[in-house]
PDB file of C-alpha atoms (C1' of nucleotides) in Angstrom:
ATOM      1  CA  UNK A 230      17.369  -1.651  23.340  1.00  0.00           C
ATOM      2  CA  UNK A 231      18.631   1.172  25.527  1.00  0.00           C
ATOM      3  CA  UNK A 232      16.827   4.089  27.137  1.00  0.00           C
ATOM      4  CA  UNK A 233      16.739   6.077  23.904  1.00  0.00           C
ATOM      5  CA  UNK A 234      14.951   3.202  22.170  1.00  0.00           C
ATOM      6  CA  UNK A 235      12.538   2.989  25.104  1.00  0.00           C
ATOM      7  CA  UNK A 236      11.817   6.692  24.767  1.00  0.00           C
ATOM      8  CA  UNK A 237      11.207   6.320  21.034  1.00  0.00           C
ATOM      9  CA  UNK A 238       8.803   3.420  21.635  1.00  0.00           C
ATOM     10  CA  UNK A 239       7.068   5.349  24.381  1.00  0.00           C
ATOM     11  CA  UNK A 240       6.559   8.399  22.150  1.00  0.00           C
ATOM     12  CA  UNK A 241       5.361   6.179  19.325  1.00  0.00           C
ATOM     13  CA  UNK A 242       2.864   4.523  21.649  1.00  0.00           C
ATOM     14  CA  UNK A 243       1.483   7.927  22.634  1.00  0.00           C
ATOM     15  CA  UNK A 244       1.255   9.200  19.069  1.00  0.00           C
ATOM     16  CA  UNK A 245       2.371   7.026  16.177  1.00  0.00           C
ATOM     17  CA  UNK A 246       2.059   9.939  13.748  1.00  0.00           C
ATOM     18  CA  UNK A 247       4.620  12.100  15.527  1.00  0.00           C
ATOM     19  CA  UNK A 248       7.292  13.289  13.098  1.00  0.00           C
ATOM     20  CA  UNK A 249      10.832  12.031  13.394  1.00  0.00           C
ATOM     21  CA  UNK A 250      12.017  15.628  13.642  1.00  0.00           C
ATOM     22  CA  UNK A 251       9.779  16.313  16.647  1.00  0.00           C
ATOM     23  CA  UNK A 252      11.014  13.157  18.367  1.00  0.00           C
ATOM     24  CA  UNK A 253      14.599  14.122  17.634  1.00  0.00           C
ATOM     25  CA  UNK A 254      14.058  17.425  19.459  1.00  0.00           C
ATOM     26  CA  UNK A 255      12.468  15.667  22.447  1.00  0.00           C
ATOM     27  CA  UNK A 256      15.265  13.183  22.910  1.00  0.00           C
ATOM     28  CA  UNK A 257      18.087  15.545  21.903  1.00  0.00           C
ATOM     29  CA  UNK A 258      19.457  13.417  19.107  1.00  0.00           C
ATOM     30  CA  UNK A 259      19.859  14.089  15.415  1.00  0.00           C
ATOM     31  CA  UNK A 260      16.996  13.209  13.126  1.00  0.00           C
ATOM     32  CA  UNK A 261      18.805  10.575  11.013  1.00  0.00           C
ATOM     33  CA  UNK A 262      19.904   8.805  14.213  1.00  0.00           C
ATOM     34  CA  UNK A 263      16.325   8.584  15.483  1.00  0.00           C
ATOM     35  CA  UNK A 264      15.144   7.501  12.074  1.00  0.00           C
ATOM     36  CA  UNK A 265      17.716   4.703  11.932  1.00  0.00           C
ATOM     37  CA  UNK A 266      16.865   3.490  15.442  1.00  0.00           C
ATOM     38  CA  UNK A 267      13.201   3.308  14.565  1.00  0.00           C
ATOM     39  CA  UNK A 268      14.007   1.424  11.370  1.00  0.00           C
ATOM     40  CA  UNK A 269      15.953  -1.143  13.376  1.00  0.00           C
ATOM     41  CA  UNK A 270      13.163  -1.530  15.934  1.00  0.00           C
ATOM     42  CA  UNK A 271      10.784  -2.254  13.067  1.00  0.00           C
ATOM     43  CA  UNK A 272      13.251  -4.659  11.462  1.00  0.00           C
ATOM     44  CA  UNK A 273      13.743  -6.534  14.748  1.00  0.00           C
ATOM     45  CA  UNK A 274       9.984  -6.918  15.108  1.00  0.00           C
ATOM     46  CA  UNK A 275       9.735  -4.838  18.271  1.00  0.00           C
ATOM     47  CA  UNK A 276       7.296  -2.565  16.452  1.00  0.00           C
ATOM     48  CA  UNK A 277       4.788  -4.801  14.704  1.00  0.00           C
ATOM     49  CA  UNK A 278       2.440  -2.181  13.279  1.00  0.00           C
ATOM     50  CA  UNK A 279       1.181   1.382  13.443  1.00  0.00           C
ATOM     51  CA  UNK A 280      -2.543   1.575  13.900  1.00  0.00           C
ATOM     52  CA  UNK A 281      -5.188   4.243  14.086  1.00  0.00           C
ATOM     53  CA  UNK A 282      -7.350   3.537  17.101  1.00  0.00           C
ATOM     54  CA  UNK A 283     -10.990   4.038  16.154  1.00  0.00           C
ATOM     55  CA  UNK A 284     -13.965   4.720  18.393  1.00  0.00           C
ATOM     56  CA  UNK A 285     -16.359   1.750  18.245  1.00  0.00           C
ATOM     57  CA  UNK A 286     -19.214   4.000  19.418  1.00  0.00           C
ATOM     58  CA  UNK A 287     -18.639   6.535  16.638  1.00  0.00           C
ATOM     59  CA  UNK A 288     -18.753   3.676  14.160  1.00  0.00           C
ATOM     60  CA  UNK A 289     -22.050   2.434  15.526  1.00  0.00           C
ATOM     61  CA  UNK A 290     -20.648  -0.421  17.628  1.00  0.00           C
ATOM     62  CA  UNK A 291     -22.356   0.119  20.954  1.00  0.00           C
ATOM     63  CA  UNK A 292     -22.101  -3.376  22.414  1.00  0.00           C
ATOM     64  CA  UNK A 293     -18.856  -4.972  23.487  1.00  0.00           C
ATOM     65  CA  UNK A 294     -18.449  -8.475  24.903  1.00  0.00           C
ATOM     66  CA  UNK A 295     -15.979 -11.229  25.612  1.00  0.00           C
ATOM     67  CA  UNK A 296     -17.125 -14.668  24.523  1.00  0.00           C
ATOM     68  CA  UNK A 297     -15.524 -17.872  25.805  1.00  0.00           C
ATOM     69  CA  UNK A 298     -15.920 -20.784  23.453  1.00  0.00           C
ATOM     70  CA  UNK A 299     -15.657 -24.559  23.652  1.00  0.00           C
ATOM     71  CA  UNK A 300     -15.239 -26.256  20.319  1.00  0.00           C
ATOM     72  CA  UNK A 301     -13.701 -29.414  18.868  1.00  0.00           C
ATOM     73  CA  UNK A 302     -13.370 -28.187  15.286  1.00  0.00           C
ATOM     74  CA  UNK A 303     -10.505 -25.734  15.741  1.00  0.00           C
ATOM     75  CA  UNK A 304      -9.277 -25.030  12.184  1.00  0.00           C
ATOM     76  CA  UNK A 305     -12.799 -24.483  10.888  1.00  0.00           C
ATOM     77  CA  UNK A 306     -13.687 -22.432  13.903  1.00  0.00           C
ATOM     78  CA  UNK A 307     -10.662 -20.146  13.429  1.00  0.00           C
ATOM     79  CA  UNK A 308     -11.606 -19.646   9.779  1.00  0.00           C
ATOM     80  CA  UNK A 309     -15.128 -18.773  10.832  1.00  0.00           C
ATOM     81  CA  UNK A 310     -13.784 -16.259  13.336  1.00  0.00           C
ATOM     82  CA  UNK A 311     -11.466 -14.657  10.802  1.00  0.00           C
ATOM     83  CA  UNK A 312     -14.418 -14.187   8.492  1.00  0.00           C
ATOM     84  CA  UNK A 313     -16.644 -12.700  11.212  1.00  0.00           C
ATOM     85  CA  UNK A 314     -16.321  -8.913  11.272  1.00  0.00           C
ATOM     86  CA  UNK A 315     -17.757  -8.790  14.793  1.00  0.00           C
ATOM     87  CA  UNK A 316     -14.722 -10.566  16.243  1.00  0.00           C
ATOM     88  CA  UNK A 317     -11.786  -8.213  16.729  1.00  0.00           C
ATOM     89  CA  UNK A 318      -9.526 -10.427  18.866  1.00  0.00           C
ATOM     90  CA  UNK A 319      -9.230 -14.208  19.117  1.00  0.00           C
ATOM     91  CA  UNK A 320      -7.140 -16.077  21.687  1.00  0.00           C
ATOM     92  CA  UNK A 321      -6.510 -19.754  22.322  1.00  0.00           C
ATOM     93  CA  UNK A 322      -6.830 -20.286  26.079  1.00  0.00           C
ATOM     94  CA  UNK A 323      -6.338 -22.899  28.756  1.00  0.00           C
ATOM     95  CA  UNK A 324      -9.120 -24.164  31.006  1.00  0.00           C
ATOM     96  CA  UNK A 325     -12.641 -25.367  30.428  1.00  0.00           C
ATOM     97  CA  UNK A 326     -12.976 -23.220  27.313  1.00  0.00           C
ATOM     98  CA  UNK A 327     -10.838 -23.343  24.147  1.00  0.00           C
ATOM     99  CA  UNK A 328     -11.097 -19.810  22.887  1.00  0.00           C
ATOM    100  CA  UNK A 329     -11.682 -16.303  24.099  1.00  0.00           C
ATOM    101  CA  UNK A 330     -12.799 -13.622  21.678  1.00  0.00           C
ATOM    102  CA  UNK A 331     -13.565  -9.955  21.915  1.00  0.00           C
ATOM    103  CA  UNK A 332     -16.715  -9.069  20.003  1.00  0.00           C
ATOM    104  CA  UNK A 333     -18.077  -5.684  18.954  1.00  0.00           C
ATOM    105  CA  UNK A 334     -21.632  -5.346  17.665  1.00  0.00           C
ATOM    106  CA  UNK A 335     -24.049  -2.535  17.023  1.00  0.00           C
ATOM    107  CA  UNK A 336     -26.597  -3.547  19.653  1.00  0.00           C
ATOM    108  CA  UNK A 337     -27.309  -6.380  22.070  1.00  0.00           C
ATOM    109  CA  UNK A 338     -29.728  -7.711  19.448  1.00  0.00           C
ATOM    110  CA  UNK A 339     -26.943  -8.003  16.885  1.00  0.00           C
ATOM    111  CA  UNK A 340     -24.799  -9.676  19.542  1.00  0.00           C
ATOM    112  CA  UNK A 341     -27.525 -12.276  19.963  1.00  0.00           C
ATOM    113  CA  UNK A 342     -27.651 -12.789  16.216  1.00  0.00           C
ATOM    114  CA  UNK A 343     -23.895 -13.187  16.116  1.00  0.00           C
ATOM    115  CA  UNK A 344     -23.959 -15.755  18.933  1.00  0.00           C
ATOM    116  CA  UNK A 345     -26.555 -17.732  16.974  1.00  0.00           C
ATOM    117  CA  UNK A 346     -24.163 -17.972  14.033  1.00  0.00           C
ATOM    118  CA  UNK A 347     -21.557 -19.472  16.402  1.00  0.00           C
ATOM    119  CA  UNK A 348     -23.847 -22.245  17.630  1.00  0.00           C
ATOM    120  CA  UNK A 349     -22.787 -24.886  15.077  1.00  0.00           C
ATOM    121  CA  UNK A 350     -19.232 -24.777  16.404  1.00  0.00           C
ATOM    122  CA  UNK A 351     -19.841 -25.507  20.090  1.00  0.00           C
ATOM    123  CA  UNK A 352     -20.792 -23.876  23.368  1.00  0.00           C
ATOM    124  CA  UNK A 353     -20.161 -20.388  24.650  1.00  0.00           C
ATOM    125  CA  UNK A 354     -20.350 -18.126  27.670  1.00  0.00           C
ATOM    126  CA  UNK A 355     -20.732 -14.403  27.099  1.00  0.00           C
ATOM    127  CA  UNK A 356     -19.344 -11.666  29.321  1.00  0.00           C
ATOM    128  CA  UNK A 357     -20.837  -8.258  28.573  1.00  0.00           C
ATOM    129  CA  UNK A 358     -18.523  -5.254  28.854  1.00  0.00           C
ATOM    130  CA  UNK A 359     -20.284  -2.526  30.819  1.00  0.00           C
ATOM    131  CA  UNK A 360     -17.494   0.009  30.419  1.00  0.00           C
ATOM    132  CA  UNK A 361     -13.824   0.272  29.647  1.00  0.00           C
ATOM    133  CA  UNK A 362     -11.663   1.647  32.453  1.00  0.00           C
ATOM    134  CA  UNK A 363      -8.594   1.784  30.217  1.00  0.00           C
ATOM    135  CA  UNK A 364      -7.164   0.035  27.191  1.00  0.00           C
ATOM    136  CA  UNK A 365      -3.728  -0.355  25.551  1.00  0.00           C
ATOM    137  CA  UNK A 366      -1.576   0.807  28.423  1.00  0.00           C
ATOM    138  CA  UNK A 367       2.000   1.242  27.292  1.00  0.00           C
ATOM    139  CA  UNK A 368       4.275  -1.791  27.612  1.00  0.00           C
ATOM    140  CA  UNK A 369       7.195   0.551  27.995  1.00  0.00           C
ATOM    141  CA  UNK A 370       8.188   2.199  31.256  1.00  0.00           C
ATOM    142  CA  UNK A 371      10.223   5.056  29.828  1.00  0.00           C
ATOM    143  CA  UNK A 372      12.414   7.067  32.137  1.00  0.00           C
ATOM    144  CA  UNK A 373      13.219  10.808  31.574  1.00  0.00           C
TER     145      UNK A 373
ATOM    146  CA  UNK B 151     -18.813   9.348   6.975  1.00  0.00           C
ATOM    147  CA  UNK B 152     -18.905   8.217   3.355  1.00  0.00           C
ATOM    148  CA  UNK B 153     -16.889   5.600   1.514  1.00  0.00           C
ATOM    149  CA  UNK B 154     -13.885   7.890   1.143  1.00  0.00           C
ATOM    150  CA  UNK B 155     -13.759   8.338   4.920  1.00  0.00           C
ATOM    151  CA  UNK B 156     -14.052   4.564   5.334  1.00  0.00           C
ATOM    152  CA  UNK B 157     -11.149   4.067   2.969  1.00  0.00           C
ATOM    153  CA  UNK B 158      -9.049   6.594   4.881  1.00  0.00           C
ATOM    154  CA  UNK B 159      -9.818   4.858   8.177  1.00  0.00           C
ATOM    155  CA  UNK B 160      -9.065   1.484   6.655  1.00  0.00           C
ATOM    156  CA  UNK B 161      -5.689   2.640   5.349  1.00  0.00           C
ATOM    157  CA  UNK B 162      -4.912   4.261   8.686  1.00  0.00           C
ATOM    158  CA  UNK B 163      -5.747   1.034  10.485  1.00  0.00           C
ATOM    159  CA  UNK B 164      -3.341  -0.871   8.237  1.00  0.00           C
ATOM    160  CA  UNK B 165      -0.529   1.635   8.624  1.00  0.00           C
ATOM    161  CA  UNK B 166      -1.000   4.746  10.724  1.00  0.00           C
ATOM    162  CA  UNK B 167       2.298   6.207   9.488  1.00  0.00           C
ATOM    163  CA  UNK B 168       1.250   6.274   5.846  1.00  0.00           C
ATOM    164  CA  UNK B 169       1.761   9.728   4.348  1.00  0.00           C
ATOM    165  CA  UNK B 170      -1.209  11.835   3.340  1.00  0.00           C
ATOM    166  CA  UNK B 171       0.211  12.099  -0.166  1.00  0.00           C
ATOM    167  CA  UNK B 172       0.365   8.312  -0.550  1.00  0.00           C
ATOM    168  CA  UNK B 173      -3.219   8.007   0.635  1.00  0.00           C
ATOM    169  CA  UNK B 174      -4.275  10.756  -1.751  1.00  0.00           C
ATOM    170  CA  UNK B 175      -2.858   8.726  -4.653  1.00  0.00           C
ATOM    171  CA  UNK B 176      -4.599   5.550  -3.490  1.00  0.00           C
ATOM    172  CA  UNK B 177      -8.017   7.155  -3.221  1.00  0.00           C
ATOM    173  CA  UNK B 178      -7.600   9.518  -6.179  1.00  0.00           C
ATOM    174  CA  UNK B 179      -8.230  12.728  -4.273  1.00  0.00           C
ATOM    175  CA  UNK B 180      -6.044  15.762  -3.705  1.00  0.00           C
ATOM    176  CA  UNK B 181      -3.781  15.867  -0.699  1.00  0.00           C
ATOM    177  CA  UNK B 182      -5.424  18.846   1.063  1.00  0.00           C
ATOM    178  CA  UNK B 183      -8.816  17.150   0.720  1.00  0.00           C
ATOM    179  CA  UNK B 184      -7.585  13.947   2.343  1.00  0.00           C
ATOM    180  CA  UNK B 185      -5.799  15.946   5.024  1.00  0.00           C
ATOM    181  CA  UNK B 186      -8.964  17.875   5.841  1.00  0.00           C
ATOM    182  CA  UNK B 187     -11.093  14.731   5.996  1.00  0.00           C
ATOM    183  CA  UNK B 188      -8.642  13.115   8.396  1.00  0.00           C
ATOM    184  CA  UNK B 189      -8.617  16.251  10.530  1.00  0.00           C
ATOM    185  CA  UNK B 190     -12.401  16.122  10.778  1.00  0.00           C
ATOM    186  CA  UNK B 191     -12.395  12.425  11.666  1.00  0.00           C
ATOM    187  CA  UNK B 192      -9.984  13.225  14.498  1.00  0.00           C
ATOM    188  CA  UNK B 193     -12.074  16.224  15.586  1.00  0.00           C
ATOM    189  CA  UNK B 194     -15.262  14.121  15.622  1.00  0.00           C
ATOM    190  CA  UNK B 195     -13.542  11.530  17.797  1.00  0.00           C
ATOM    191  CA  UNK B 196     -13.777   8.740  15.230  1.00  0.00           C
ATOM    192  CA  UNK B 197      -9.992   8.441  15.405  1.00  0.00           C
ATOM    193  CA  UNK B 198      -9.046   8.402  19.079  1.00  0.00           C
ATOM    194  CA  UNK B 199      -5.293   7.788  18.794  1.00  0.00           C
ATOM    195  CA  UNK B 200      -2.438   6.584  16.661  1.00  0.00           C
ATOM    196  CA  UNK B 201      -0.429   3.871  18.323  1.00  0.00           C
ATOM    197  CA  UNK B 202       2.654   1.832  17.594  1.00  0.00           C
ATOM    198  CA  UNK B 203       1.832  -1.809  18.258  1.00  0.00           C
ATOM    199  CA  UNK B 204       4.721  -3.419  20.123  1.00  0.00           C
ATOM    200  CA  UNK B 205       5.661  -7.078  20.389  1.00  0.00           C
ATOM    201  CA  UNK B 206       5.242  -8.222  24.010  1.00  0.00           C
ATOM    202  CA  UNK B 207       7.650 -11.106  23.374  1.00  0.00           C
ATOM    203  CA  UNK B 208      10.383  -8.823  22.077  1.00  0.00           C
ATOM    204  CA  UNK B 209       9.966  -6.731  25.207  1.00  0.00           C
ATOM    205  CA  UNK B 210      10.336  -9.772  27.443  1.00  0.00           C
ATOM    206  CA  UNK B 211       6.639 -10.288  28.175  1.00  0.00           C
ATOM    207  CA  UNK B 212       6.193 -13.974  27.488  1.00  0.00           C
ATOM    208  CA  UNK B 213       3.079 -14.638  29.551  1.00  0.00           C
ATOM    209  CA  UNK B 214      -0.347 -13.305  28.682  1.00  0.00           C
ATOM    210  CA  UNK B 215      -3.529 -13.856  30.677  1.00  0.00           C
ATOM    211  CA  UNK B 216      -7.044 -12.615  31.258  1.00  0.00           C
ATOM    212  CA  UNK B 217      -7.987 -12.218  34.896  1.00  0.00           C
ATOM    213  CA  UNK B 218     -11.580 -11.942  36.067  1.00  0.00           C
ATOM    214  CA  UNK B 219     -11.946 -10.135  39.352  1.00  0.00           C
ATOM    215  CA  UNK B 220     -14.565  -9.830  42.055  1.00  0.00           C
ATOM    216  CA  UNK B 221     -14.133  -6.850  44.299  1.00  0.00           C
ATOM    217  CA  UNK B 222     -16.219  -4.503  46.434  1.00  0.00           C
ATOM    218  CA  UNK B 223     -13.741  -1.640  46.569  1.00  0.00           C
ATOM    219  CA  UNK B 224     -14.065  -0.380  43.008  1.00  0.00           C
ATOM    220  CA  UNK B 225     -12.463   3.086  43.064  1.00  0.00           C
ATOM    221  CA  UNK B 226      -9.414   1.830  44.968  1.00  0.00           C
ATOM    222  CA  UNK B 227      -9.197  -1.232  42.789  1.00  0.00           C
ATOM    223  CA  UNK B 228      -9.210   0.846  39.593  1.00  0.00           C
ATOM    224  CA  UNK B 229      -6.438   3.036  40.996  1.00  0.00           C
ATOM    225  CA  UNK B 230      -4.449  -0.063  41.815  1.00  0.00           C
ATOM    226  CA  UNK B 231      -4.952  -1.360  38.274  1.00  0.00           C
ATOM    227  CA  UNK B 232      -3.906   1.932  36.702  1.00  0.00           C
ATOM    228  CA  UNK B 233      -0.709   1.809  38.718  1.00  0.00           C
ATOM    229  CA  UNK B 234       0.034  -1.811  37.795  1.00  0.00           C
ATOM    230  CA  UNK B 235       2.202  -1.947  34.674  1.00  0.00           C
ATOM    231  CA  UNK B 236       1.255  -5.593  34.087  1.00  0.00           C
ATOM    232  CA  UNK B 237      -2.371  -4.642  33.351  1.00  0.00           C
ATOM    233  CA  UNK B 238      -2.814  -3.357  29.798  1.00  0.00           C
ATOM    234  CA  UNK B 239      -6.634  -3.409  29.562  1.00  0.00           C
ATOM    235  CA  UNK B 240      -9.311  -3.114  32.235  1.00  0.00           C
ATOM    236  CA  UNK B 241     -13.038  -3.625  31.687  1.00  0.00           C
ATOM    237  CA  UNK B 242     -16.042  -3.433  33.956  1.00  0.00           C
ATOM    238  CA  UNK B 243     -18.178  -6.487  33.231  1.00  0.00           C
ATOM    239  CA  UNK B 244     -21.520  -8.029  34.059  1.00  0.00           C
ATOM    240  CA  UNK B 245     -21.933 -11.411  35.720  1.00  0.00           C
ATOM    241  CA  UNK B 246     -20.382 -13.087  38.721  1.00  0.00           C
ATOM    242  CA  UNK B 247     -17.203 -11.068  38.323  1.00  0.00           C
ATOM    243  CA  UNK B 248     -16.820  -7.263  38.381  1.00  0.00           C
ATOM    244  CA  UNK B 249     -13.766  -6.731  36.234  1.00  0.00           C
ATOM    245  CA  UNK B 250     -11.879  -8.340  33.418  1.00  0.00           C
ATOM    246  CA  UNK B 251      -8.272  -7.389  32.781  1.00  0.00           C
ATOM    247  CA  UNK B 252      -5.657  -8.352  30.281  1.00  0.00           C
ATOM    248  CA  UNK B 253      -2.310  -8.923  31.930  1.00  0.00           C
ATOM    249  CA  UNK B 254       1.166  -9.261  30.411  1.00  0.00           C
ATOM    250  CA  UNK B 255       4.080 -10.519  32.492  1.00  0.00           C
ATOM    251  CA  UNK B 256       7.571 -11.779  31.815  1.00  0.00           C
ATOM    252  CA  UNK B 257       6.982 -15.330  33.033  1.00  0.00           C
ATOM    253  CA  UNK B 258       4.319 -17.412  34.760  1.00  0.00           C
ATOM    254  CA  UNK B 259       6.243 -16.797  37.982  1.00  0.00           C
ATOM    255  CA  UNK B 260       5.851 -13.051  37.633  1.00  0.00           C
ATOM    256  CA  UNK B 261       2.158 -13.609  36.839  1.00  0.00           C
ATOM    257  CA  UNK B 262       1.841 -15.454  40.151  1.00  0.00           C
ATOM    258  CA  UNK B 263       3.583 -12.595  41.936  1.00  0.00           C
ATOM    259  CA  UNK B 264       1.240 -10.112  40.276  1.00  0.00           C
ATOM    260  CA  UNK B 265      -1.825 -12.127  41.310  1.00  0.00           C
ATOM    261  CA  UNK B 266      -0.564 -12.089  44.903  1.00  0.00           C
ATOM    262  CA  UNK B 267      -0.516  -8.289  44.828  1.00  0.00           C
ATOM    263  CA  UNK B 268      -4.191  -8.356  43.784  1.00  0.00           C
ATOM    264  CA  UNK B 269      -5.280 -10.517  46.718  1.00  0.00           C
ATOM    265  CA  UNK B 270      -6.193  -7.656  49.090  1.00  0.00           C
ATOM    266  CA  UNK B 271      -8.871  -6.452  46.655  1.00  0.00           C
ATOM    267  CA  UNK B 272     -10.937  -9.617  46.244  1.00  0.00           C
ATOM    268  CA  UNK B 273     -11.107 -12.882  44.347  1.00  0.00           C
ATOM    269  CA  UNK B 274      -9.926 -13.753  40.880  1.00  0.00           C
ATOM    270  CA  UNK B 275      -9.998 -16.402  38.177  1.00  0.00           C
ATOM    271  CA  UNK B 276      -7.131 -16.507  35.693  1.00  0.00           C
ATOM    272  CA  UNK B 277      -7.362 -17.573  32.066  1.00  0.00           C
ATOM    273  CA  UNK B 278      -3.963 -18.214  30.490  1.00  0.00           C
ATOM    274  CA  UNK B 279      -3.552 -17.213  26.843  1.00  0.00           C
ATOM    275  CA  UNK B 280      -1.861 -20.083  24.978  1.00  0.00           C
ATOM    276  CA  UNK B 281      -1.649 -18.212  21.685  1.00  0.00           C
ATOM    277  CA  UNK B 282      -3.163 -15.308  19.812  1.00  0.00           C
ATOM    278  CA  UNK B 283      -5.013 -16.245  16.614  1.00  0.00           C
ATOM    279  CA  UNK B 284      -5.477 -12.587  15.683  1.00  0.00           C
ATOM    280  CA  UNK B 285      -5.803  -9.191  17.329  1.00  0.00           C
ATOM    281  CA  UNK B 286      -7.134  -5.747  16.376  1.00  0.00           C
ATOM    282  CA  UNK B 287      -9.150  -6.696  13.338  1.00  0.00           C
ATOM    283  CA  UNK B 288     -10.315  -3.610  11.489  1.00  0.00           C
ATOM    284  CA  UNK B 289     -13.660  -2.172  12.535  1.00  0.00           C
ATOM    285  CA  UNK B 290     -14.081  -0.818   9.030  1.00  0.00           C
ATOM    286  CA  UNK B 291     -15.316  -2.866   6.109  1.00  0.00           C
ATOM    287  CA  UNK B 292     -13.921  -0.691   3.329  1.00  0.00           C
ATOM    288  CA  UNK B 293     -15.109  -1.248  -0.180  1.00  0.00           C
ATOM    289  CA  UNK B 294     -12.877  -0.691  -3.269  1.00  0.00           C
TER     290      UNK B 294
ATOM    291  C1'  DG C 272      26.553   9.366  15.824  1.00  0.00           C
ATOM    292  C1'  DT C 273      26.511  14.506  13.225  1.00  0.00           C
ATOM    293  C1'  DT C 274      26.062  17.870   9.483  1.00  0.00           C
ATOM    294  C1'  DG C 275      24.206  19.824   5.210  1.00  0.00           C
ATOM    295  C1'  DA C 276      22.037  19.708   0.657  1.00  0.00           C
ATOM    296  C1'  DA C 277      18.344  17.672  -2.367  1.00  0.00           C
ATOM    297  C1'  DA C 278      13.865  15.541  -2.612  1.00  0.00           C
ATOM    298  C1'  DA C 279       9.421  14.801  -0.741  1.00  0.00           C
ATOM    299  C1'  DA C 280       5.587  15.871   1.954  1.00  0.00           C
ATOM    300  C1'  DA C 281       2.561  18.899   4.639  1.00  0.00           C
ATOM    301  C1'  DC C 282       0.446  23.262   5.070  1.00  0.00           C
ATOM    302  C1'  DA C 283      -2.162  27.449   3.902  1.00  0.00           C
ATOM    303  C1'  DG C 284      -4.468  30.492   0.809  1.00  0.00           C
ATOM    304  C1'  DA C 285      -7.138  31.558  -3.580  1.00  0.00           C
ATOM    305  C1'  DG C 286     -10.393  30.221  -6.639  1.00  0.00           C
ATOM    306  C1'  DG C 287     -13.917  26.819  -9.087  1.00  0.00           C
ATOM    307  C1'  DA C 288     -17.712  23.070  -9.679  1.00  0.00           C
TER     308       DA C 288
ATOM    309  C1'  DT D 177     -19.950  22.772   0.802  1.00  0.00           C
ATOM    310  C1'  DC D 178     -16.259  20.332  -0.858  1.00  0.00           C
ATOM    311  C1'  DC D 179     -12.814  20.052  -3.900  1.00  0.00           C
ATOM    312  C1'  DT D 180      -8.365  21.423  -6.790  1.00  0.00           C
ATOM    313  C1'  DC D 181      -4.422  24.179  -7.787  1.00  0.00           C
ATOM    314  C1'  DT D 182      -0.260  26.539  -6.407  1.00  0.00           C
ATOM    315  C1'  DG D 183       3.403  28.575  -3.605  1.00  0.00           C
ATOM    316  C1'  DT D 184       5.697  28.258   0.942  1.00  0.00           C
ATOM    317  C1'  DT D 185       7.373  25.841   4.901  1.00  0.00           C
ATOM    318  C1'  DT D 186       8.527  21.683   7.158  1.00  0.00           C
ATOM    319  C1'  DT D 187      10.184  17.063   7.101  1.00  0.00           C
ATOM    320  C1'  DT D 188      12.615  13.219   5.254  1.00  0.00           C
ATOM    321  C1'  DT D 189      16.285  11.133   2.830  1.00  0.00           C
ATOM    322  C1'  DC D 190      20.935  10.512   1.548  1.00  0.00           C
ATOM    323  C1'  DA D 191      25.509  11.792   0.944  1.00  0.00           C
ATOM    324  C1'  DA D 192      30.028  12.493   3.334  1.00  0.00           C
ATOM    325  C1'  DC D 193      32.408  12.795   7.583  1.00  0.00           C
TER     326       DC D 193
END
DNA sequence: GTTGAAAAAACAGAGGA
DNA sequence: TCCTCTGTTTTTTCAAC
């Protein structure tokens, strides 16, 4: 992991569909060399996936919320969460609550309906997202 | 936005570096047709970005937390957050707190140091992430 | 790490259901 | 309108160095 790798990761964070040849021009290195470095970063698990980022709004998901949950049936609860399309992220947390999840629903009504389906598993507190200032800031501080 | 578009978005969520030609085989449609559909989805803003997903651990970020913040100097606070590399996500929220942020730091010590830098802006509550059950579940429920 | 040739993919235009 | 077919250009892969 040197500065060239950092630059590759930084470019890939900006646009994961950039071609290897374009990257190779930007970092002044031959295309097979860049290709091999990227392959190694994938192999080492530094790059875990390449994902298209989709607009929730354009897909009809207009309500976003974080829900903190307190449950004592963890394995079942995790299965339930995996099967719930509304839940995009699920974290195990410390403190009064067990879990924190990010939820996307069409409307506040469908959020209510979703919360009702969670009731059998325990107690929750819901934090409504009013707006997103920014998301997915790069983990890499690339020089050059 | 028909089922073919859904399938394209689903494939792109799984692997954003998939080639158009491979997708065209999978959905039994010619390559220019798939290419044009993807172009339109980008143009319409359904696809907002393509990002490499990086492993925080492999980049030395071993501590993950959500921090709720209460501040009365919003514009300045947002600028501060944008300039803080530890903060990857920032949301405006309803309730007792103003903001919710996701923070990644190297250790719990560096999390403490980060929280100290936030002090001038208001009050915070920190939720430590013990583990991630899952993240970035697909927004698309693609048939076929 | 570079170069250069072969294979694959993306692009752009013409024409058809 | 949306798709397919086809030829051209670009990119990727793989050999040898």
